């Protein structure tokens, strides 16, 4: 199963590394796919309201901490 981890903010500030997702990263049980494996990785979207991110740029990692819960 492929998941998308995202967050919404109106401040427009973030840290980046390019091209971070040129290769995959594994931290079992999760794997961050390499850019292009199933579309873009490091996806984002601009807008005033929260919406599903679909854009990607140069395999960028945006360094947002997340918590994965298999509830």
PDB file with SEQRES, HELIX, SHEET and CRYST1 records, atoms N, CA, C and O in Angstrom:
SEQRES   1 A   71  UNK UNK UNK UNK UNK UNK UNK UNK UNK UNK UNK UNK UNK          
SEQRES   2 A   71  UNK UNK UNK UNK UNK UNK UNK UNK UNK UNK UNK UNK UNK          
SEQRES   3 A   71  UNK UNK UNK UNK UNK UNK UNK UNK UNK UNK UNK UNK UNK          
SEQRES   4 A   71  UNK UNK UNK UNK UNK UNK UNK UNK UNK UNK UNK UNK UNK          
SEQRES   5 A   71  UNK UNK UNK UNK UNK UNK UNK UNK UNK UNK UNK UNK UNK          
SEQRES   6 A   71  UNK UNK UNK UNK UNK UNK                                      
HELIX    1 AA1 UNK A   20  UNK A   22  5                                   3    
SHEET    1 AA1 2 UNK A  25  UNK A  27  0                                        
SHEET    2 AA1 2 UNK A  30  UNK A  32 -1                                        
CRYST1    1.000    1.000    1.000  90.00  90.00  90.00 P 1           1          
ATOM      1  N   UNK A   1       0.843  -1.176   0.000  1.00  0.00           N  
ATOM      2  CA  UNK A   1       0.000   0.000   0.000  1.00  0.00           C  
ATOM      3  C   UNK A   1       0.887   1.238   0.000  1.00  0.00           C  
ATOM      4  O   UNK A   1       1.841   1.321   0.773  1.00  0.00           O  
ATOM      5  N   UNK A   2       0.584   2.173  -0.841  1.00  0.00           N  
ATOM      6  CA  UNK A   2       1.311   3.437  -0.878  1.00  0.00           C  
ATOM      7  C   UNK A   2       0.500   4.500  -0.161  1.00  0.00           C  
ATOM      8  O   UNK A   2      -0.679   4.691  -0.458  1.00  0.00           O  
ATOM      9  N   UNK A   3       1.128   5.193   0.784  1.00  0.00           N  
ATOM     10  CA  UNK A   3       0.485   6.261   1.540  1.00  0.00           C  
ATOM     11  C   UNK A   3       1.116   7.591   1.169  1.00  0.00           C  
ATOM     12  O   UNK A   3       2.270   7.640   0.745  1.00  0.00           O  
ATOM     13  N   UNK A   4       0.363   8.666   1.329  1.00  0.00           N  
ATOM     14  CA  UNK A   4       0.882  10.017   1.165  1.00  0.00           C  
ATOM     15  C   UNK A   4       0.805  10.704   2.515  1.00  0.00           C  
ATOM     16  O   UNK A   4      -0.270  10.817   3.103  1.00  0.00           O  
ATOM     17  N   UNK A   5       1.952  11.164   3.005  1.00  0.00           N  
ATOM     18  CA  UNK A   5       1.996  11.922   4.261  1.00  0.00           C  
ATOM     19  C   UNK A   5       2.074  13.391   3.887  1.00  0.00           C  
ATOM     20  O   UNK A   5       2.960  13.794   3.133  1.00  0.00           O  
ATOM     21  N   UNK A   6       1.154  14.196   4.409  1.00  0.00           N  
ATOM     22  CA  UNK A   6       1.155  15.614   4.078  1.00  0.00           C  
ATOM     23  C   UNK A   6       0.651  16.429   5.261  1.00  0.00           C  
ATOM     24  O   UNK A   6       0.106  15.894   6.227  1.00  0.00           O  
ATOM     25  N   UNK A   7       0.850  17.735   5.158  1.00  0.00           N  
ATOM     26  CA  UNK A   7       0.304  18.639   6.165  1.00  0.00           C  
ATOM     27  C   UNK A   7      -0.075  19.929   5.476  1.00  0.00           C  
ATOM     28  O   UNK A   7       0.359  20.193   4.354  1.00  0.00           O  
ATOM     29  N   UNK A   8      -0.890  20.739   6.146  1.00  0.00           N  
ATOM     30  CA  UNK A   8      -1.327  22.014   5.583  1.00  0.00           C  
ATOM     31  C   UNK A   8      -0.895  23.134   6.512  1.00  0.00           C  
ATOM     32  O   UNK A   8      -1.028  23.028   7.731  1.00  0.00           O  
ATOM     33  N   UNK A   9      -0.377  24.210   5.930  1.00  0.00           N  
ATOM     34  CA  UNK A   9      -0.007  25.385   6.693  1.00  0.00           C  
ATOM     35  C   UNK A   9      -0.287  26.625   5.860  1.00  0.00           C  
ATOM     36  O   UNK A   9      -0.266  26.570   4.631  1.00  0.00           O  
ATOM     37  N   UNK A  10      -0.544  27.717   6.510  1.00  0.00           N  
ATOM     38  CA  UNK A  10      -0.725  28.977   5.794  1.00  0.00           C  
ATOM     39  C   UNK A  10       0.483  29.885   5.936  1.00  0.00           C  
ATOM     40  O   UNK A  10       0.493  30.990   5.393  1.00  0.00           O  
ATOM     41  N   UNK A  11       1.517  29.428   6.667  1.00  0.00           N  
ATOM     42  CA  UNK A  11       2.693  30.272   6.897  1.00  0.00           C  
ATOM     43  C   UNK A  11       3.668  30.253   5.730  1.00  0.00           C  
ATOM     44  O   UNK A  11       4.424  31.207   5.544  1.00  0.00           O  
ATOM     45  N   UNK A  12       3.665  29.175   4.936  1.00  0.00           N  
ATOM     46  CA  UNK A  12       4.529  29.108   3.767  1.00  0.00           C  
ATOM     47  C   UNK A  12       6.001  28.914   4.065  1.00  0.00           C  
ATOM     48  O   UNK A  12       6.836  29.240   3.222  1.00  0.00           O  
ATOM     49  N   UNK A  13       6.350  28.398   5.226  1.00  0.00           N  
ATOM     50  CA  UNK A  13       7.752  28.183   5.575  1.00  0.00           C  
ATOM     51  C   UNK A  13       8.037  26.696   5.710  1.00  0.00           C  
ATOM     52  O   UNK A  13       7.251  25.949   6.292  1.00  0.00           O  
ATOM     53  N   UNK A  14       9.179  26.274   5.161  1.00  0.00           N  
ATOM     54  CA  UNK A  14       9.563  24.877   5.218  1.00  0.00           C  
ATOM     55  C   UNK A  14      11.037  24.747   4.885  1.00  0.00           C  
ATOM     56  O   UNK A  14      11.621  25.636   4.264  1.00  0.00           O  
ATOM     57  N   UNK A  15      11.636  23.642   5.296  1.00  0.00           N  
ATOM     58  CA  UNK A  15      13.025  23.328   4.967  1.00  0.00           C  
ATOM     59  C   UNK A  15      13.030  22.295   3.861  1.00  0.00           C  
ATOM     60  O   UNK A  15      12.134  21.453   3.800  1.00  0.00           O  
ATOM     61  N   UNK A  16      14.037  22.341   2.972  1.00  0.00           N  
ATOM     62  CA  UNK A  16      14.082  21.407   1.853  1.00  0.00           C  
ATOM     63  C   UNK A  16      15.476  20.843   1.636  1.00  0.00           C  
ATOM     64  O   UNK A  16      16.481  21.450   2.006  1.00  0.00           O  
ATOM     65  N   UNK A  17      15.509  19.668   1.027  1.00  0.00           N  
ATOM     66  CA  UNK A  17      16.718  19.055   0.464  1.00  0.00           C  
ATOM     67  C   UNK A  17      16.363  18.559  -0.924  1.00  0.00           C  
ATOM     68  O   UNK A  17      15.348  17.888  -1.106  1.00  0.00           O  
ATOM     69  N   UNK A  18      17.200  18.887  -1.911  1.00  0.00           N  
ATOM     70  CA  UNK A  18      17.007  18.410  -3.287  1.00  0.00           C  
ATOM     71  C   UNK A  18      18.285  17.755  -3.757  1.00  0.00           C  
ATOM     72  O   UNK A  18      19.357  18.257  -3.418  1.00  0.00           O  
ATOM     73  N   UNK A  19      18.254  16.711  -4.485  1.00  0.00           N  
ATOM     74  CA  UNK A  19      17.165  15.794  -4.811  1.00  0.00           C  
ATOM     75  C   UNK A  19      17.129  14.634  -3.816  1.00  0.00           C  
ATOM     76  O   UNK A  19      17.617  13.546  -4.120  1.00  0.00           O  
ATOM     77  N   UNK A  20      16.576  14.848  -2.674  1.00  0.00           N  
ATOM     78  CA  UNK A  20      16.558  13.871  -1.576  1.00  0.00           C  
ATOM     79  C   UNK A  20      15.984  12.535  -1.997  1.00  0.00           C  
ATOM     80  O   UNK A  20      16.540  11.492  -1.651  1.00  0.00           O  
ATOM     81  N   UNK A  21      14.884  12.538  -2.736  1.00  0.00           N  
ATOM     82  CA  UNK A  21      14.215  11.288  -3.102  1.00  0.00           C  
ATOM     83  C   UNK A  21      14.683  10.734  -4.445  1.00  0.00           C  
ATOM     84  O   UNK A  21      13.908  10.088  -5.149  1.00  0.00           O  
ATOM     85  N   UNK A  22      15.935  10.977  -4.804  1.00  0.00           N  
ATOM     86  CA  UNK A  22      16.497  10.367  -6.016  1.00  0.00           C  
ATOM     87  C   UNK A  22      16.600   8.857  -5.829  1.00  0.00           C  
ATOM     88  O   UNK A  22      16.570   8.111  -6.808  1.00  0.00           O  
ATOM     89  N   UNK A  23      16.720   8.402  -4.592  1.00  0.00           N  
ATOM     90  CA  UNK A  23      16.694   6.973  -4.276  1.00  0.00           C  
ATOM     91  C   UNK A  23      15.740   6.770  -3.107  1.00  0.00           C  
ATOM     92  O   UNK A  23      15.386   7.722  -2.412  1.00  0.00           O  
ATOM     93  N   UNK A  24      15.328   5.528  -2.895  1.00  0.00           N  
ATOM     94  CA  UNK A  24      14.391   5.253  -1.808  1.00  0.00           C  
ATOM     95  C   UNK A  24      15.107   5.224  -0.463  1.00  0.00           C  
ATOM     96  O   UNK A  24      16.313   4.991  -0.386  1.00  0.00           O  
ATOM     97  N   UNK A  25      14.342   5.463   0.588  1.00  0.00           N  
ATOM     98  CA  UNK A  25      14.833   5.389   1.956  1.00  0.00           C  
ATOM     99  C   UNK A  25      13.955   4.418   2.724  1.00  0.00           C  
ATOM    100  O   UNK A  25      12.729   4.466   2.627  1.00  0.00           O  
ATOM    101  N   UNK A  26      14.594   3.527   3.496  1.00  0.00           N  
ATOM    102  CA  UNK A  26      13.859   2.509   4.241  1.00  0.00           C  
ATOM    103  C   UNK A  26      14.099   2.704   5.728  1.00  0.00           C  
ATOM    104  O   UNK A  26      15.241   2.794   6.179  1.00  0.00           O  
ATOM    105  N   UNK A  27      13.014   2.768   6.479  1.00  0.00           N  
ATOM    106  CA  UNK A  27      13.033   2.763   7.934  1.00  0.00           C  
ATOM    107  C   UNK A  27      11.869   1.848   8.309  1.00  0.00           C  
ATOM    108  O   UNK A  27      10.750   2.304   8.543  1.00  0.00           O  
ATOM    109  N   UNK A  28      12.157   0.551   8.360  1.00  0.00           N  
ATOM    110  CA  UNK A  28      11.138  -0.473   8.499  1.00  0.00           C  
ATOM    111  C   UNK A  28      10.157  -0.139   9.611  1.00  0.00           C  
ATOM    112  O   UNK A  28      10.584   0.252  10.698  1.00  0.00           O  
ATOM    113  N   UNK A  29       8.887  -0.276   9.382  1.00  0.00           N  
ATOM    114  CA  UNK A  29       8.210  -0.948   8.285  1.00  0.00           C  
ATOM    115  C   UNK A  29       7.879  -0.016   7.104  1.00  0.00           C  
ATOM    116  O   UNK A  29       7.192  -0.435   6.172  1.00  0.00           O  
ATOM    117  N   UNK A  30       8.355   1.232   7.129  1.00  0.00           N  
ATOM    118  CA  UNK A  30       8.011   2.171   6.065  1.00  0.00           C  
ATOM    119  C   UNK A  30       9.143   2.324   5.061  1.00  0.00           C  
ATOM    120  O   UNK A  30      10.317   2.204   5.411  1.00  0.00           O  
ATOM    121  N   UNK A  31       8.785   2.587   3.821  1.00  0.00           N  
ATOM    122  CA  UNK A  31       9.750   2.873   2.756  1.00  0.00           C  
ATOM    123  C   UNK A  31       9.298   4.128   2.039  1.00  0.00           C  
ATOM    124  O   UNK A  31       8.157   4.210   1.585  1.00  0.00           O  
ATOM    125  N   UNK A  32      10.191   5.116   1.932  1.00  0.00           N  
ATOM    126  CA  UNK A  32       9.919   6.308   1.130  1.00  0.00           C  
ATOM    127  C   UNK A  32      10.416   6.004  -0.277  1.00  0.00           C  
ATOM    128  O   UNK A  32      11.619   5.857  -0.494  1.00  0.00           O  
ATOM    129  N   UNK A  33       9.509   5.910  -1.220  1.00  0.00           N  
ATOM    130  CA  UNK A  33       9.852   5.521  -2.573  1.00  0.00           C  
ATOM    131  C   UNK A  33      10.734   6.557  -3.252  1.00  0.00           C  
ATOM    132  O   UNK A  33      10.678   7.744  -2.932  1.00  0.00           O  
ATOM    133  N   UNK A  34      11.543   6.096  -4.187  1.00  0.00           N  
ATOM    134  CA  UNK A  34      12.320   7.008  -5.019  1.00  0.00           C  
ATOM    135  C   UNK A  34      11.359   7.782  -5.918  1.00  0.00           C  
ATOM    136  O   UNK A  34      10.327   7.256  -6.335  1.00  0.00           O  
ATOM    137  N   UNK A  35      11.697   9.003  -6.206  1.00  0.00           N  
ATOM    138  CA  UNK A  35      10.884   9.829  -7.081  1.00  0.00           C  
ATOM    139  C   UNK A  35      10.661   9.111  -8.413  1.00  0.00           C  
ATOM    140  O   UNK A  35      11.617   8.639  -9.028  1.00  0.00           O  
ATOM    141  N   UNK A  36       9.419   9.026  -8.857  1.00  0.00           N  
ATOM    142  CA  UNK A  36       9.086   8.369 -10.112  1.00  0.00           C  
ATOM    143  C   UNK A  36       8.688   6.919  -9.969  1.00  0.00           C  
ATOM    144  O   UNK A  36       8.167   6.337 -10.920  1.00  0.00           O  
ATOM    145  N   UNK A  37       8.916   6.305  -8.805  1.00  0.00           N  
ATOM    146  CA  UNK A  37       8.554   4.895  -8.623  1.00  0.00           C  
ATOM    147  C   UNK A  37       7.044   4.688  -8.733  1.00  0.00           C  
ATOM    148  O   UNK A  37       6.591   3.711  -9.329  1.00  0.00           O  
ATOM    149  N   UNK A  38       6.279   5.593  -8.167  1.00  0.00           N  
ATOM    150  CA  UNK A  38       4.815   5.576  -8.281  1.00  0.00           C  
ATOM    151  C   UNK A  38       4.322   7.016  -8.391  1.00  0.00           C  
ATOM    152  O   UNK A  38       3.397   7.420  -7.686  1.00  0.00           O  
ATOM    153  N   UNK A  39       4.935   7.769  -9.262  1.00  0.00           N  
ATOM    154  CA  UNK A  39       4.617   9.191  -9.390  1.00  0.00           C  
ATOM    155  C   UNK A  39       5.686  10.009  -8.682  1.00  0.00           C  
ATOM    156  O   UNK A  39       6.769   9.502  -8.386  1.00  0.00           O  
ATOM    157  N   UNK A  40       5.390  11.248  -8.415  1.00  0.00           N  
ATOM    158  CA  UNK A  40       6.352  12.120  -7.737  1.00  0.00           C  
ATOM    159  C   UNK A  40       6.423  11.838  -6.253  1.00  0.00           C  
ATOM    160  O   UNK A  40       5.441  11.402  -5.653  1.00  0.00           O  
ATOM    161  N   UNK A  41       7.569  12.082  -5.663  1.00  0.00           N  
ATOM    162  CA  UNK A  41       7.716  11.991  -4.217  1.00  0.00           C  
ATOM    163  C   UNK A  41       8.071  13.374  -3.722  1.00  0.00           C  
ATOM    164  O   UNK A  41       8.650  14.165  -4.467  1.00  0.00           O  
ATOM    165  N   UNK A  42       7.738  13.683  -2.485  1.00  0.00           N  
ATOM    166  CA  UNK A  42       7.897  15.033  -1.993  1.00  0.00           C  
ATOM    167  C   UNK A  42       6.837  15.924  -2.619  1.00  0.00           C  
ATOM    168  O   UNK A  42       7.141  16.996  -3.142  1.00  0.00           O  
ATOM    169  N   UNK A  43       5.581  15.468  -2.560  1.00  0.00           N  
ATOM    170  CA  UNK A  43       4.498  16.206  -3.212  1.00  0.00           C  
ATOM    171  C   UNK A  43       4.036  17.384  -2.363  1.00  0.00           C  
ATOM    172  O   UNK A  43       4.164  17.376  -1.139  1.00  0.00           O  
ATOM    173  N   UNK A  44       3.502  18.387  -3.032  1.00  0.00           N  
ATOM    174  CA  UNK A  44       3.026  19.594  -2.357  1.00  0.00           C  
ATOM    175  C   UNK A  44       1.880  20.190  -3.177  1.00  0.00           C  
ATOM    176  O   UNK A  44       1.620  19.779  -4.308  1.00  0.00           O  
ATOM    177  N   UNK A  45       1.210  21.163  -2.576  1.00  0.00           N  
ATOM    178  CA  UNK A  45       0.198  21.964  -3.278  1.00  0.00           C  
ATOM    179  C   UNK A  45       0.109  23.301  -2.551  1.00  0.00           C  
ATOM    180  O   UNK A  45       0.219  23.351  -1.326  1.00  0.00           O  
ATOM    181  N   UNK A  46      -0.087  24.359  -3.283  1.00  0.00           N  
ATOM    182  CA  UNK A  46      -0.300  25.680  -2.693  1.00  0.00           C  
ATOM    183  C   UNK A  46      -1.785  25.992  -2.683  1.00  0.00           C  
ATOM    184  O   UNK A  46      -2.501  25.655  -3.626  1.00  0.00           O  
ATOM    185  N   UNK A  47      -2.253  26.639  -1.610  1.00  0.00           N  
ATOM    186  CA  UNK A  47      -3.649  27.036  -1.543  1.00  0.00           C  
ATOM    187  C   UNK A  47      -4.059  27.428  -0.146  1.00  0.00           C  
ATOM    188  O   UNK A  47      -3.380  27.097   0.826  1.00  0.00           O  
ATOM    189  N   UNK A  48      -5.156  28.124  -0.043  1.00  0.00           N  
ATOM    190  CA  UNK A  48      -5.651  28.597   1.248  1.00  0.00           C  
ATOM    191  C   UNK A  48      -6.325  27.494   2.054  1.00  0.00           C  
ATOM    192  O   UNK A  48      -6.409  27.585   3.279  1.00  0.00           O  
ATOM    193  N   UNK A  49      -6.805  26.454   1.378  1.00  0.00           N  
ATOM    194  CA  UNK A  49      -7.465  25.360   2.072  1.00  0.00           C  
ATOM    195  C   UNK A  49      -6.688  24.066   1.877  1.00  0.00           C  
ATOM    196  O   UNK A  49      -5.957  23.911   0.899  1.00  0.00           O  
ATOM    197  N   UNK A  50      -6.850  23.156   2.798  1.00  0.00           N  
ATOM    198  CA  UNK A  50      -6.178  21.870   2.725  1.00  0.00           C  
ATOM    199  C   UNK A  50      -6.767  21.051   1.577  1.00  0.00           C  
ATOM    200  O   UNK A  50      -7.984  20.889   1.484  1.00  0.00           O  
ATOM    201  N   UNK A  51      -5.909  20.543   0.715  1.00  0.00           N  
ATOM    202  CA  UNK A  51      -6.332  19.714  -0.411  1.00  0.00           C  
ATOM    203  C   UNK A  51      -5.246  18.690  -0.700  1.00  0.00           C  
ATOM    204  O   UNK A  51      -4.125  18.832  -0.212  1.00  0.00           O  
ATOM    205  N   UNK A  52      -5.549  17.678  -1.470  1.00  0.00           N  
ATOM    206  CA  UNK A  52      -4.600  16.605  -1.718  1.00  0.00           C  
ATOM    207  C   UNK A  52      -3.422  17.104  -2.558  1.00  0.00           C  
ATOM    208  O   UNK A  52      -3.631  17.690  -3.620  1.00  0.00           O  
ATOM    209  N   UNK A  53      -2.173  16.878  -2.094  1.00  0.00           N  
ATOM    210  CA  UNK A  53      -1.003  17.362  -2.832  1.00  0.00           C  
ATOM    211  C   UNK A  53      -0.702  16.482  -4.045  1.00  0.00           C  
ATOM    212  O   UNK A  53      -0.717  15.255  -3.947  1.00  0.00           O  
ATOM    213  N   UNK A  54      -0.428  17.114  -5.187  1.00  0.00           N  
ATOM    214  CA  UNK A  54      -0.155  16.362  -6.413  1.00  0.00           C  
ATOM    215  C   UNK A  54       1.078  16.855  -7.165  1.00  0.00           C  
ATOM    216  O   UNK A  54       1.521  16.196  -8.106  1.00  0.00           O  
ATOM    217  N   UNK A  55       1.639  17.988  -6.776  1.00  0.00           N  
ATOM    218  CA  UNK A  55       2.806  18.535  -7.464  1.00  0.00           C  
ATOM    219  C   UNK A  55       4.088  18.025  -6.830  1.00  0.00           C  
ATOM    220  O   UNK A  55       4.128  17.758  -5.629  1.00  0.00           O  
ATOM    221  N   UNK A  56       5.135  17.890  -7.630  1.00  0.00           N  
ATOM    222  CA  UNK A  56       6.455  17.562  -7.086  1.00  0.00           C  
ATOM    223  C   UNK A  56       7.495  18.379  -7.829  1.00  0.00           C  
ATOM    224  O   UNK A  56       7.250  18.836  -8.945  1.00  0.00           O  
ATOM    225  N   UNK A  57       8.667  18.567  -7.208  1.00  0.00           N  
ATOM    226  CA  UNK A  57       9.716  19.375  -7.805  1.00  0.00           C  
ATOM    227  C   UNK A  57      11.075  18.821  -7.424  1.00  0.00           C  
ATOM    228  O   UNK A  57      11.448  18.856  -6.251  1.00  0.00           O  
ATOM    229  N   UNK A  58      11.804  18.322  -8.369  1.00  0.00           N  
ATOM    230  CA  UNK A  58      13.183  17.859  -8.212  1.00  0.00           C  
ATOM    231  C   UNK A  58      13.378  16.901  -7.034  1.00  0.00           C  
ATOM    232  O   UNK A  58      14.375  16.996  -6.318  1.00  0.00           O  
ATOM    233  N   UNK A  59      12.430  15.977  -6.830  1.00  0.00           N  
ATOM    234  CA  UNK A  59      12.542  14.947  -5.783  1.00  0.00           C  
ATOM    235  C   UNK A  59      12.817  15.546  -4.407  1.00  0.00           C  
ATOM    236  O   UNK A  59      13.599  14.996  -3.633  1.00  0.00           O  
ATOM    237  N   UNK A  60      12.178  16.667  -4.107  1.00  0.00           N  
ATOM    238  CA  UNK A  60      12.434  17.430  -2.889  1.00  0.00           C  
ATOM    239  C   UNK A  60      11.839  16.770  -1.649  1.00  0.00           C  
ATOM    240  O   UNK A  60      10.723  16.252  -1.685  1.00  0.00           O  
ATOM    241  N   UNK A  61      12.594  16.794  -0.554  1.00  0.00           N  
ATOM    242  CA  UNK A  61      12.091  16.410   0.761  1.00  0.00           C  
ATOM    243  C   UNK A  61      11.832  17.696   1.524  1.00  0.00           C  
ATOM    244  O   UNK A  61      12.707  18.558   1.599  1.00  0.00           O  
ATOM    245  N   UNK A  62      10.637  17.836   2.092  1.00  0.00           N  
ATOM    246  CA  UNK A  62      10.241  19.060   2.779  1.00  0.00           C  
ATOM    247  C   UNK A  62      10.397  19.002   4.298  1.00  0.00           C  
ATOM    248  O   UNK A  62      10.010  19.949   4.983  1.00  0.00           O  
ATOM    249  N   UNK A  63      10.938  17.944   4.831  1.00  0.00           N  
ATOM    250  CA  UNK A  63      11.275  17.830   6.246  1.00  0.00           C  
ATOM    251  C   UNK A  63      10.143  18.209   7.191  1.00  0.00           C  
ATOM    252  O   UNK A  63      10.266  19.119   8.011  1.00  0.00           O  
ATOM    253  N   UNK A  64       9.052  17.491   7.054  1.00  0.00           N  
ATOM    254  CA  UNK A  64       7.932  17.640   7.963  1.00  0.00           C  
ATOM    255  C   UNK A  64       7.852  16.380   8.800  1.00  0.00           C  
ATOM    256  O   UNK A  64       7.772  15.279   8.255  1.00  0.00           O  
ATOM    257  N   UNK A  65       7.873  16.523  10.111  1.00  0.00           N  
ATOM    258  CA  UNK A  65       7.754  15.355  10.979  1.00  0.00           C  
ATOM    259  C   UNK A  65       6.313  14.856  10.983  1.00  0.00           C  
ATOM    260  O   UNK A  65       5.366  15.642  10.987  1.00  0.00           O  
ATOM    261  N   UNK A  66       6.172  13.543  10.982  1.00  0.00           N  
ATOM    262  CA  UNK A  66       4.837  12.968  11.028  1.00  0.00           C  
ATOM    263  C   UNK A  66       4.825  11.791  11.979  1.00  0.00           C  
ATOM    264  O   UNK A  66       5.867  11.247  12.345  1.00  0.00           O  
ATOM    265  N   UNK A  67       3.643  11.421  12.363  1.00  0.00           N  
ATOM    266  CA  UNK A  67       3.436  10.257  13.203  1.00  0.00           C  
ATOM    267  C   UNK A  67       2.575   9.286  12.425  1.00  0.00           C  
ATOM    268  O   UNK A  67       1.491   9.643  11.963  1.00  0.00           O  
ATOM    269  N   UNK A  68       3.054   8.057  12.277  1.00  0.00           N  
ATOM    270  CA  UNK A  68       2.285   7.027  11.572  1.00  0.00           C  
ATOM    271  C   UNK A  68       1.600   6.156  12.600  1.00  0.00           C  
ATOM    272  O   UNK A  68       2.233   5.656  13.530  1.00  0.00           O  
ATOM    273  N   UNK A  69       0.318   5.980  12.427  1.00  0.00           N  
ATOM    274  CA  UNK A  69      -0.454   5.149  13.331  1.00  0.00           C  
ATOM    275  C   UNK A  69      -1.264   4.154  12.513  1.00  0.00           C  
ATOM    276  O   UNK A  69      -1.993   4.544  11.601  1.00  0.00           O  
ATOM    277  N   UNK A  70      -1.140   2.890  12.829  1.00  0.00           N  
ATOM    278  CA  UNK A  70      -1.870   1.848  12.100  1.00  0.00           C  
ATOM    279  C   UNK A  70      -3.166   1.499  12.809  1.00  0.00           C  
ATOM    280  O   UNK A  70      -3.497   0.322  12.954  1.00  0.00           O  
ATOM    281  N   UNK A  71      -3.902   2.507  13.253  1.00  0.00           N  
ATOM    282  CA  UNK A  71      -5.187   2.290  13.962  1.00  0.00           C  
ATOM    283  C   UNK A  71      -6.242   1.747  13.053  1.00  0.00           C  
ATOM    284  O   UNK A  71      -7.370   1.510  13.487  1.00  0.00           O  
TER     285      UNK A  71                                                      
END                                                                             
